[in-house]
Coordinates of C-alpha atoms in Angstrom, one line a residue:
Chain A
M1 CA -34.9 75.1 29.8
N2 CA -31.3 76.1 29.3
D3 CA -29.8 78.7 27.0
D4 CA -28.4 76.1 24.6
R5 CA -31.9 74.6 24.0
A6 CA -33.2 78.1 23.2
L7 CA -30.3 78.8 20.9
E8 CA -30.8 75.4 19.2
L9 CA -34.5 76.2 18.5
L10 CA -33.6 79.8 17.5
S11 CA -30.9 78.5 15.2
A12 CA -33.2 76.2 13.4
A13 CA -35.9 78.9 13.2
A14 CA -33.4 81.4 11.7
D15 CA -32.8 78.8 8.9
G16 CA -36.5 78.1 8.3
E17 CA -35.9 74.5 9.4
L18 CA -38.1 74.4 12.6
G19 CA -40.9 71.8 12.9
A20 CA -44.3 72.6 14.2
D21 CA -43.7 71.1 17.6
D22 CA -40.5 73.0 18.0
R23 CA -42.1 76.2 16.8
A24 CA -44.7 76.0 19.6
E25 CA -41.9 75.3 22.1
L26 CA -39.9 78.3 20.9
D27 CA -42.9 80.6 21.0
Q28 CA -43.7 79.5 24.6
L29 CA -40.0 80.0 25.5
L30 CA -39.9 83.5 24.0
L31 CA -42.9 84.5 26.0
S32 CA -41.7 83.2 29.3
S33 CA -37.9 83.7 29.2
T34 CA -35.9 86.9 29.2
E35 CA -32.8 84.9 28.4
A36 CA -34.5 83.4 25.4
R37 CA -35.4 86.8 24.1
E38 CA -31.8 88.0 24.6
S39 CA -30.5 84.9 22.8
K40 CA -32.9 85.7 19.9
A41 CA -31.6 89.2 19.7
E42 CA -28.0 88.0 19.8
L43 CA -28.6 85.4 17.0
E44 CA -30.3 88.0 14.9
A45 CA -27.3 90.3 15.4
L46 CA -25.0 87.5 14.4
D47 CA -27.1 86.7 11.3
S48 CA -27.2 90.3 10.3
L49 CA -23.4 90.6 10.7
L50 CA -22.6 87.5 8.6
K51 CA -25.2 88.3 5.9
G52 CA -23.9 91.8 5.8
L53 CA -20.3 90.9 4.8
P54 CA -19.4 92.0 1.4
E55 CA -19.4 89.6 -1.5
L56 CA -15.9 89.4 -3.0
E57 CA -14.9 89.7 -6.6
P58 CA -12.7 86.9 -7.8
P59 CA -9.3 88.0 -9.2
A60 CA -9.6 89.2 -12.8
Y61 CA -7.1 86.6 -14.0
L62 CA -8.9 83.6 -12.4
H63 CA -11.2 82.7 -15.3
A64 CA -8.5 82.8 -17.9
Q65 CA -6.2 80.8 -15.6
I66 CA -8.7 78.1 -15.0
M67 CA -9.6 77.8 -18.7
A68 CA -5.9 77.7 -19.6
R69 CA -5.4 74.7 -17.2
A70 CA -8.7 73.1 -18.2
N71 CA -7.7 73.0 -21.9
P72 CA -4.1 71.7 -22.0
T73 CA -4.9 69.6 -25.1
T74 CA -6.1 72.6 -27.1
P75 CA -3.6 72.8 -30.0
P76 CA -2.1 76.3 -29.8
Q77 CA -2.4 78.3 -33.0
R78 CA 1.2 79.4 -33.2
P79 CA 3.4 80.5 -36.1
A80 CA 6.6 78.8 -37.1
K81 CA 9.1 79.3 -34.4
F82 CA 11.2 82.4 -34.9
A83 CA 9.6 83.0 -38.4
W84 CA 8.7 86.5 -37.4
L85 CA 12.2 87.3 -36.3
G86 CA 13.2 87.8 -39.9
A87 CA 10.9 90.7 -40.2
L88 CA 12.2 92.3 -37.1
V89 CA 15.9 91.5 -37.0
P90 CA 18.1 91.7 -40.2
G91 CA 21.0 89.4 -40.6
A92 CA 20.9 85.6 -40.2
G93 CA 23.8 85.5 -37.7
L94 CA 22.1 87.9 -35.3
R95 CA 18.8 86.0 -35.7
Y96 CA 20.5 82.7 -34.7
A97 CA 22.1 84.5 -31.7
L98 CA 18.8 85.9 -30.7
A99 CA 17.1 82.5 -31.2
A100 CA 19.6 81.0 -28.9
A101 CA 19.0 83.8 -26.4
T102 CA 15.3 83.1 -26.7
G103 CA 15.8 79.5 -25.6
A104 CA 17.4 80.7 -22.4
L105 CA 14.7 83.3 -22.0
V106 CA 11.9 80.8 -22.4
A107 CA 13.5 78.6 -19.8
A108 CA 13.9 81.6 -17.5
I109 CA 10.3 82.5 -18.0
F110 CA 9.2 79.0 -17.2
I111 CA 11.3 78.8 -14.1
T112 CA 10.1 82.2 -12.9
T113 CA 6.5 81.6 -13.5
G114 CA 6.6 78.0 -12.4
S115 CA 3.2 76.4 -12.0
M116 CA 1.4 79.5 -12.8
L117 CA 1.8 78.8 -16.5
S118 CA -1.1 77.1 -17.9
D119 CA 0.8 74.0 -19.0
P120 CA 4.4 73.1 -19.7
D121 CA 3.4 73.0 -23.3
D122 CA 2.4 76.6 -23.2
V123 CA 6.0 77.7 -23.1
T124 CA 6.2 76.8 -26.8
D125 CA 4.2 79.9 -27.3
L126 CA 6.4 82.1 -25.3
V127 CA 8.9 82.5 -28.0
G128 CA 10.6 85.8 -27.5
T129 CA 13.7 87.8 -28.2
M130 CA 15.2 91.1 -27.6
A131 CA 12.8 92.5 -30.1
P132 CA 12.5 96.2 -31.0
N133 CA 12.3 98.4 -28.0
A134 CA 9.1 100.2 -27.6
A135 CA 11.0 103.4 -27.5
S136 CA 12.7 102.9 -30.8
A137 CA 12.5 105.5 -33.6
N138 CA 10.2 103.3 -35.7
T139 CA 7.6 102.8 -33.0
D140 CA 4.2 104.5 -33.2
V141 CA 2.1 104.6 -30.2
I142 CA -1.5 103.8 -31.4
D143 CA -3.2 104.2 -28.0
S144 CA -2.2 104.1 -24.3
F145 CA -3.8 103.8 -21.0
A146 CA -2.4 105.0 -17.7
F147 CA -3.6 103.4 -14.4
R148 CA -2.8 105.3 -11.2
D149 CA -3.9 104.3 -7.7
A150 CA -2.4 104.5 -4.3
G151 CA 0.8 102.4 -4.5
F152 CA 0.2 101.4 -8.1
E153 CA 1.3 102.8 -11.4
S154 CA 0.9 101.1 -14.7
D155 CA 1.1 102.2 -18.4
V156 CA -0.2 100.0 -21.2
Q157 CA 0.5 101.0 -24.8
L158 CA -0.6 99.5 -28.1
E159 CA 2.3 100.2 -30.5
R160 CA 3.2 99.5 -34.1
S161 CA 6.8 98.9 -34.9
N162 CA 8.2 97.7 -38.3
G163 CA 4.7 96.7 -39.3
S164 CA 4.1 94.5 -36.2
L165 CA 1.8 95.3 -33.3
F166 CA 3.1 95.2 -29.8
L167 CA 1.5 95.6 -26.4
N168 CA 3.9 97.3 -24.0
V169 CA 3.1 96.9 -20.3
Q170 CA 5.0 98.8 -17.6
M171 CA 4.3 98.8 -13.9
S172 CA 5.6 100.2 -10.7
T173 CA 3.8 98.9 -7.7
A174 CA 4.2 98.5 -3.9
A175 CA 2.0 95.4 -3.8
P176 CA 1.2 92.6 -6.3
L177 CA -0.8 93.9 -9.3
D178 CA -2.9 91.8 -11.6
I179 CA -3.4 93.0 -15.1
S180 CA -5.9 91.2 -17.3
V181 CA -6.0 92.0 -21.0
D182 CA -8.8 90.8 -23.2
M183 CA -8.1 91.2 -26.9
A184 CA -11.1 89.3 -28.2
G185 CA -12.8 92.6 -29.1
A186 CA -9.8 93.6 -31.2
G187 CA -9.4 90.4 -33.2
L188 CA -5.9 90.1 -31.8
K189 CA -4.0 87.5 -29.8
A190 CA -0.8 87.4 -28.0
D191 CA 1.8 85.7 -30.2
A192 CA 4.9 85.8 -28.2
I193 CA 6.8 87.6 -25.5
A194 CA 9.0 90.1 -27.4
Q195 CA 10.8 91.6 -24.4
I196 CA 10.7 91.1 -20.7
E197 CA 12.5 92.9 -17.9
S198 CA 12.4 91.7 -14.3
D199 CA 10.3 88.8 -13.1
F200 CA 6.6 88.3 -13.2
D201 CA 4.8 86.0 -10.9
L202 CA 2.3 85.1 -13.5
I203 CA 2.3 85.3 -17.3
S204 CA -0.5 83.5 -19.0
L205 CA -1.1 83.8 -22.7
V206 CA -4.2 81.9 -23.6
D207 CA -6.0 82.6 -26.9
Q208 CA -7.0 86.2 -26.7
A209 CA -6.5 86.7 -23.0
L210 CA -3.3 87.8 -21.3
S211 CA -3.0 87.7 -17.5
L212 CA -0.1 89.2 -15.7
R213 CA 0.8 89.4 -12.0
A214 CA 3.8 91.1 -10.6
V215 CA 5.1 93.5 -7.9
G216 CA 7.7 96.3 -8.2
E217 CA 9.2 97.7 -11.3
Q218 CA 8.3 95.5 -14.3
R219 CA 8.2 95.8 -18.0
L220 CA 6.9 93.4 -20.7
T221 CA 6.4 93.7 -24.4
I222 CA 4.1 91.2 -26.2
L223 CA 4.0 90.7 -29.9
L224 CA 0.4 90.6 -31.1
R225 CA -1.1 89.2 -34.3
R226 CA -4.5 89.3 -35.9
V227 CA -6.5 86.2 -35.3
D228 CA -7.7 86.5 -38.9
D229 CA -5.0 87.9 -41.0
T230 CA -7.3 88.5 -43.9
A231 CA -9.8 90.6 -41.9
S232 CA -10.2 94.2 -43.0
A233 CA -9.2 97.1 -40.9
E234 CA -11.6 97.6 -38.1
E235 CA -11.8 99.4 -34.8
A236 CA -10.0 97.4 -32.2
K237 CA -10.9 97.4 -28.5
I238 CA -8.6 95.9 -26.0
S239 CA -10.1 95.6 -22.5
L240 CA -7.9 96.1 -19.5
E241 CA -8.6 95.3 -15.8
F242 CA -6.3 96.2 -13.0
S243 CA -6.8 94.5 -9.7
S244 CA -4.9 93.6 -6.6
D245 CA -5.6 90.9 -4.0
G246 CA -8.9 90.1 -5.6
R247 CA -10.1 93.7 -5.6
L248 CA -10.9 95.3 -8.9
L249 CA -9.2 98.7 -9.0
Q250 CA -9.9 100.0 -12.5
R251 CA -11.0 99.0 -15.9
G252 CA -9.7 100.6 -19.1
T253 CA -9.8 100.3 -22.9
L254 CA -7.3 100.7 -25.7
T255 CA -8.9 101.7 -28.9
A256 CA -7.4 101.9 -32.4
T257 CA -8.1 101.4 -36.0
L258 CA -5.7 98.7 -37.1
Chain B
M1 CA -29.6 78.7 -13.4
D2 CA -32.5 76.4 -13.8
K3 CA -32.1 72.6 -13.7
D4 CA -32.7 72.1 -17.5
R5 CA -30.1 74.7 -18.5
E6 CA -27.7 73.2 -15.9
M7 CA -28.1 69.7 -17.3
A8 CA -27.6 71.0 -20.9
M9 CA -24.4 72.8 -19.8
V10 CA -23.1 69.6 -18.0
A11 CA -23.8 67.6 -21.2
D12 CA -21.9 70.1 -23.3
C13 CA -19.0 70.0 -20.8
Q14 CA -19.0 66.2 -20.9
N15 CA -18.7 66.5 -24.7
G16 CA -15.7 68.8 -24.3
N17 CA -17.5 72.0 -25.4
K18 CA -15.1 74.8 -24.4
K19 CA -17.8 77.5 -24.5
A20 CA -19.9 75.5 -22.0
M21 CA -16.9 75.0 -19.7
E22 CA -16.2 78.8 -19.9
T23 CA -19.8 79.4 -19.0
L24 CA -19.7 77.0 -16.1
V25 CA -16.7 78.7 -14.6
R26 CA -18.2 82.2 -15.2
E27 CA -21.5 81.2 -13.5
L28 CA -19.9 79.6 -10.5
Q29 CA -16.5 81.2 -10.0
K30 CA -17.8 84.0 -7.8
P31 CA -19.7 81.9 -5.2
V32 CA -17.0 79.3 -5.2
Y33 CA -14.3 81.9 -4.7
N34 CA -16.3 83.6 -1.9
A35 CA -16.8 80.2 -0.1
A36 CA -13.2 79.4 -0.5
Y37 CA -12.1 82.8 0.8
R38 CA -14.3 82.4 3.9
M39 CA -12.8 78.9 4.4
M40 CA -9.2 79.9 3.8
G41 CA -9.1 83.6 5.0
S42 CA -6.7 84.5 2.2
A43 CA -7.3 85.8 -1.4
D44 CA -4.4 83.9 -2.9
E45 CA -5.4 80.6 -1.3
A46 CA -9.0 81.1 -2.2
A47 CA -8.0 81.6 -5.9
D48 CA -6.0 78.4 -5.7
V49 CA -8.9 76.5 -4.2
A50 CA -11.3 77.9 -6.8
Q51 CA -8.9 76.9 -9.6
T52 CA -8.4 73.4 -8.2
T53 CA -12.1 73.0 -7.7
F54 CA -13.0 73.7 -11.4
L55 CA -10.2 71.5 -12.6
K56 CA -11.6 68.7 -10.5
V57 CA -15.1 69.5 -11.8
F58 CA -14.0 69.1 -15.4
E59 CA -11.9 66.0 -14.6
N60 CA -14.9 64.3 -13.1
I61 CA -17.8 65.8 -15.1
D62 CA -18.4 62.4 -16.7
R63 CA -19.2 61.1 -13.3
F64 CA -21.7 63.9 -12.4
D65 CA -24.8 62.4 -10.9
P66 CA -27.8 64.3 -12.3
K67 CA -29.8 63.7 -9.2
Y68 CA -27.7 66.4 -7.6
R69 CA -27.5 70.1 -8.5
L70 CA -24.4 71.3 -10.2
F71 CA -23.8 74.0 -7.6
S72 CA -24.2 71.5 -4.8
W73 CA -21.7 69.1 -6.4
T74 CA -19.2 72.0 -7.1
Y75 CA -19.5 73.3 -3.6
R76 CA -18.8 69.8 -2.3
I77 CA -15.6 69.7 -4.3
A78 CA -14.7 73.3 -3.2
V79 CA -15.2 72.6 0.5
N80 CA -13.3 69.3 0.4
T81 CA -10.5 71.0 -1.6
A82 CA -10.4 73.8 1.0
L83 CA -10.3 71.3 3.9
D84 CA -7.5 69.4 2.2
Q85 CA -5.5 72.6 1.8
L86 CA -6.2 73.6 5.4
K87 CA -4.9 70.2 6.6
Q88 CA -1.8 70.6 4.4
R89 CA -1.3 74.1 5.8
K90 CA -1.4 72.8 9.4
R91 CA 1.0 70.0 8.5
T92 CA 3.5 72.3 6.8
K93 CA 3.2 75.5 8.8
P94 CA 2.1 74.6 12.3
L95 CA 3.2 77.9 13.9
E96 CA 2.0 80.2 11.2
Q97 CA -0.8 82.6 12.1
A98 CA -4.0 82.6 10.1
P99 CA -3.5 84.8 7.0
E100 CA -4.5 88.4 7.2
S101 CA -8.2 88.5 6.9
T102 CA -8.6 91.8 5.2
M103 CA -7.0 90.4 2.0
G104 CA -9.2 90.5 -1.0
L105 CA -11.9 92.6 0.5
P106 CA -13.5 95.1 -1.8
Q107 CA -13.1 98.8 -1.1
E108 CA -15.1 99.6 1.9
T109 CA -15.3 102.3 4.6
T110 CA -12.7 101.8 7.3
A111 CA -15.3 100.8 9.8
T112 CA -16.9 98.2 7.6
S113 CA -13.5 96.9 6.6
Q114 CA -12.4 96.5 10.2
L115 CA -15.7 94.8 11.0
S116 CA -15.3 92.4 8.1
A117 CA -11.7 91.6 9.2
E118 CA -12.9 90.9 12.8
V119 CA -15.7 88.6 11.5
Q120 CA -13.3 86.8 9.2
S121 CA -10.7 86.5 11.9
T122 CA -13.4 85.0 14.2
L123 CA -14.4 82.6 11.5
M124 CA -10.8 81.4 11.2
E125 CA -10.9 80.6 15.0
L126 CA -13.7 78.1 14.5
S127 CA -12.9 74.4 13.8
D128 CA -12.8 73.5 10.1
D129 CA -16.0 71.5 10.5
Q130 CA -17.8 74.4 12.2
R131 CA -16.5 76.9 9.6
S132 CA -17.7 74.7 6.8
V133 CA -21.3 74.7 7.9
I134 CA -21.3 78.5 8.6
V135 CA -19.8 79.2 5.2
L136 CA -22.3 77.0 3.4
R137 CA -25.2 78.4 5.3
Y138 CA -24.3 82.1 5.2
F139 CA -22.1 82.6 2.2
S140 CA -23.4 79.9 -0.1
D141 CA -27.0 80.1 1.0
C142 CA -27.4 76.3 1.3
S143 CA -30.3 74.6 3.1
Y144 CA -29.7 71.9 5.7
Q145 CA -30.4 69.3 3.0
D146 CA -27.8 70.9 0.7
I147 CA -25.2 71.1 3.4
G148 CA -25.9 67.5 4.4
R149 CA -25.3 66.4 0.8
I150 CA -22.2 68.5 0.4
L151 CA -20.6 67.4 3.6
E152 CA -22.1 63.9 3.5
L153 CA -23.8 64.4 6.9
P154 CA -27.3 63.6 8.1
E155 CA -29.5 66.7 8.4
K156 CA -29.7 66.3 12.1
T157 CA -25.9 66.6 12.4
V158 CA -26.0 69.6 10.1
K159 CA -28.5 71.2 12.5
S160 CA -26.5 70.5 15.6
R161 CA -23.2 71.5 14.0
L162 CA -24.6 74.7 12.8
F163 CA -26.0 75.4 16.3
T164 CA -22.6 74.7 17.9
A165 CA -20.9 76.8 15.3
R166 CA -23.2 79.8 15.9
R167 CA -22.8 79.5 19.6
Q168 CA -19.0 79.5 19.3
M169 CA -19.1 82.4 16.8
K170 CA -21.4 84.4 19.1
R171 CA -19.1 83.8 22.1
K172 CA -16.0 84.7 20.2
L173 CA -17.5 87.8 18.7
Q174 CA -18.7 88.9 22.1
E175 CA -15.1 88.3 23.5
H176 CA -13.7 90.5 20.7
G177 CA -16.3 93.2 21.4
V178 CA -17.8 92.9 17.9
L179 CA -21.2 91.6 19.2
S180 CA -22.1 93.8 22.1
L181 CA -25.3 92.3 23.3

């Protein structure tokens, strides 16, 4: 009996798929053949090696990205285009200029993020402008979270400016970093990109989930709004996940009474 | 997930229930992503395969045959999607090396990480057919019957292919000094 036959029997035995006749043949073989016993030990080592490999965590953004693409027909709950600009930017002329700039920005975002956007229709939600800078005098930082790991730095701040809420994300990384922001616990949703600097590989705004992926120096400000505008003030919890290459690096939370 | 709950979830998905679709993805994304990673050897490509898999699942959920298990059907789509992408990779990048195999691995000790990389690298040296059966057997915990259904092969072929794949894997790991027996 050759080594292949022994391995064939051992292979089926390891999978619990050995018939009674084959079982008897294998038992006899193991008793009589040193090579068969060596093959058994090798196969057990292989099994142990393969079964011992770590189970991998999917990237934090994967679920949101799949759902974004799976629901292209879900009507987005979006406000009238540019309506919120009035509250932020005084002067009709300047608002029109910014609205025009926004069109270019939306196109740029679409080109930059390409197919990573959930659906071409989604760009209608990416209405943005050169909105108030996070560092402006009227900005209050409600809560912030600093993520630091080897090769990764990111700061996420929940801010209030001129009565509006903003999420300000800054990052400086040596490798692609995924940031997943879940706002369901805060009753908030991403309403629009207010400011973007540099290019992101992924920007996905879906319902109450925001997924970002980028490398290098990046900054993004998102305008937030309450899902239920009539809801009373409550403690808001925004969950953050920082991951790279499918590896969860850190979780964090932003908390505030809105 | 038991069969009854699975069938209820499928029915809800067929009716366009978004919560059911979210649950389906949440329940299956990890095993699908892991199988895809072992097939592709790259975290980014594994995420692409997983995403395409679930989109195909939702697109074809009306045609789901209840005589199969949902995971088995989903794996079948995942493996076929991975095989399609591997074919495309070979057509478009014939000289490119297999992607770095340590990508996407969780934090581990250096020794464990190196061992994982060696094993993944060896997996990528197998033929796509051989790697499919190894992945389904070891990383998706499928029986011969499951593998046969997923790959549309007779169980006898699954058995012989798994045997050949193990033999190849054993030889290659021994050549790389990973399996020292």
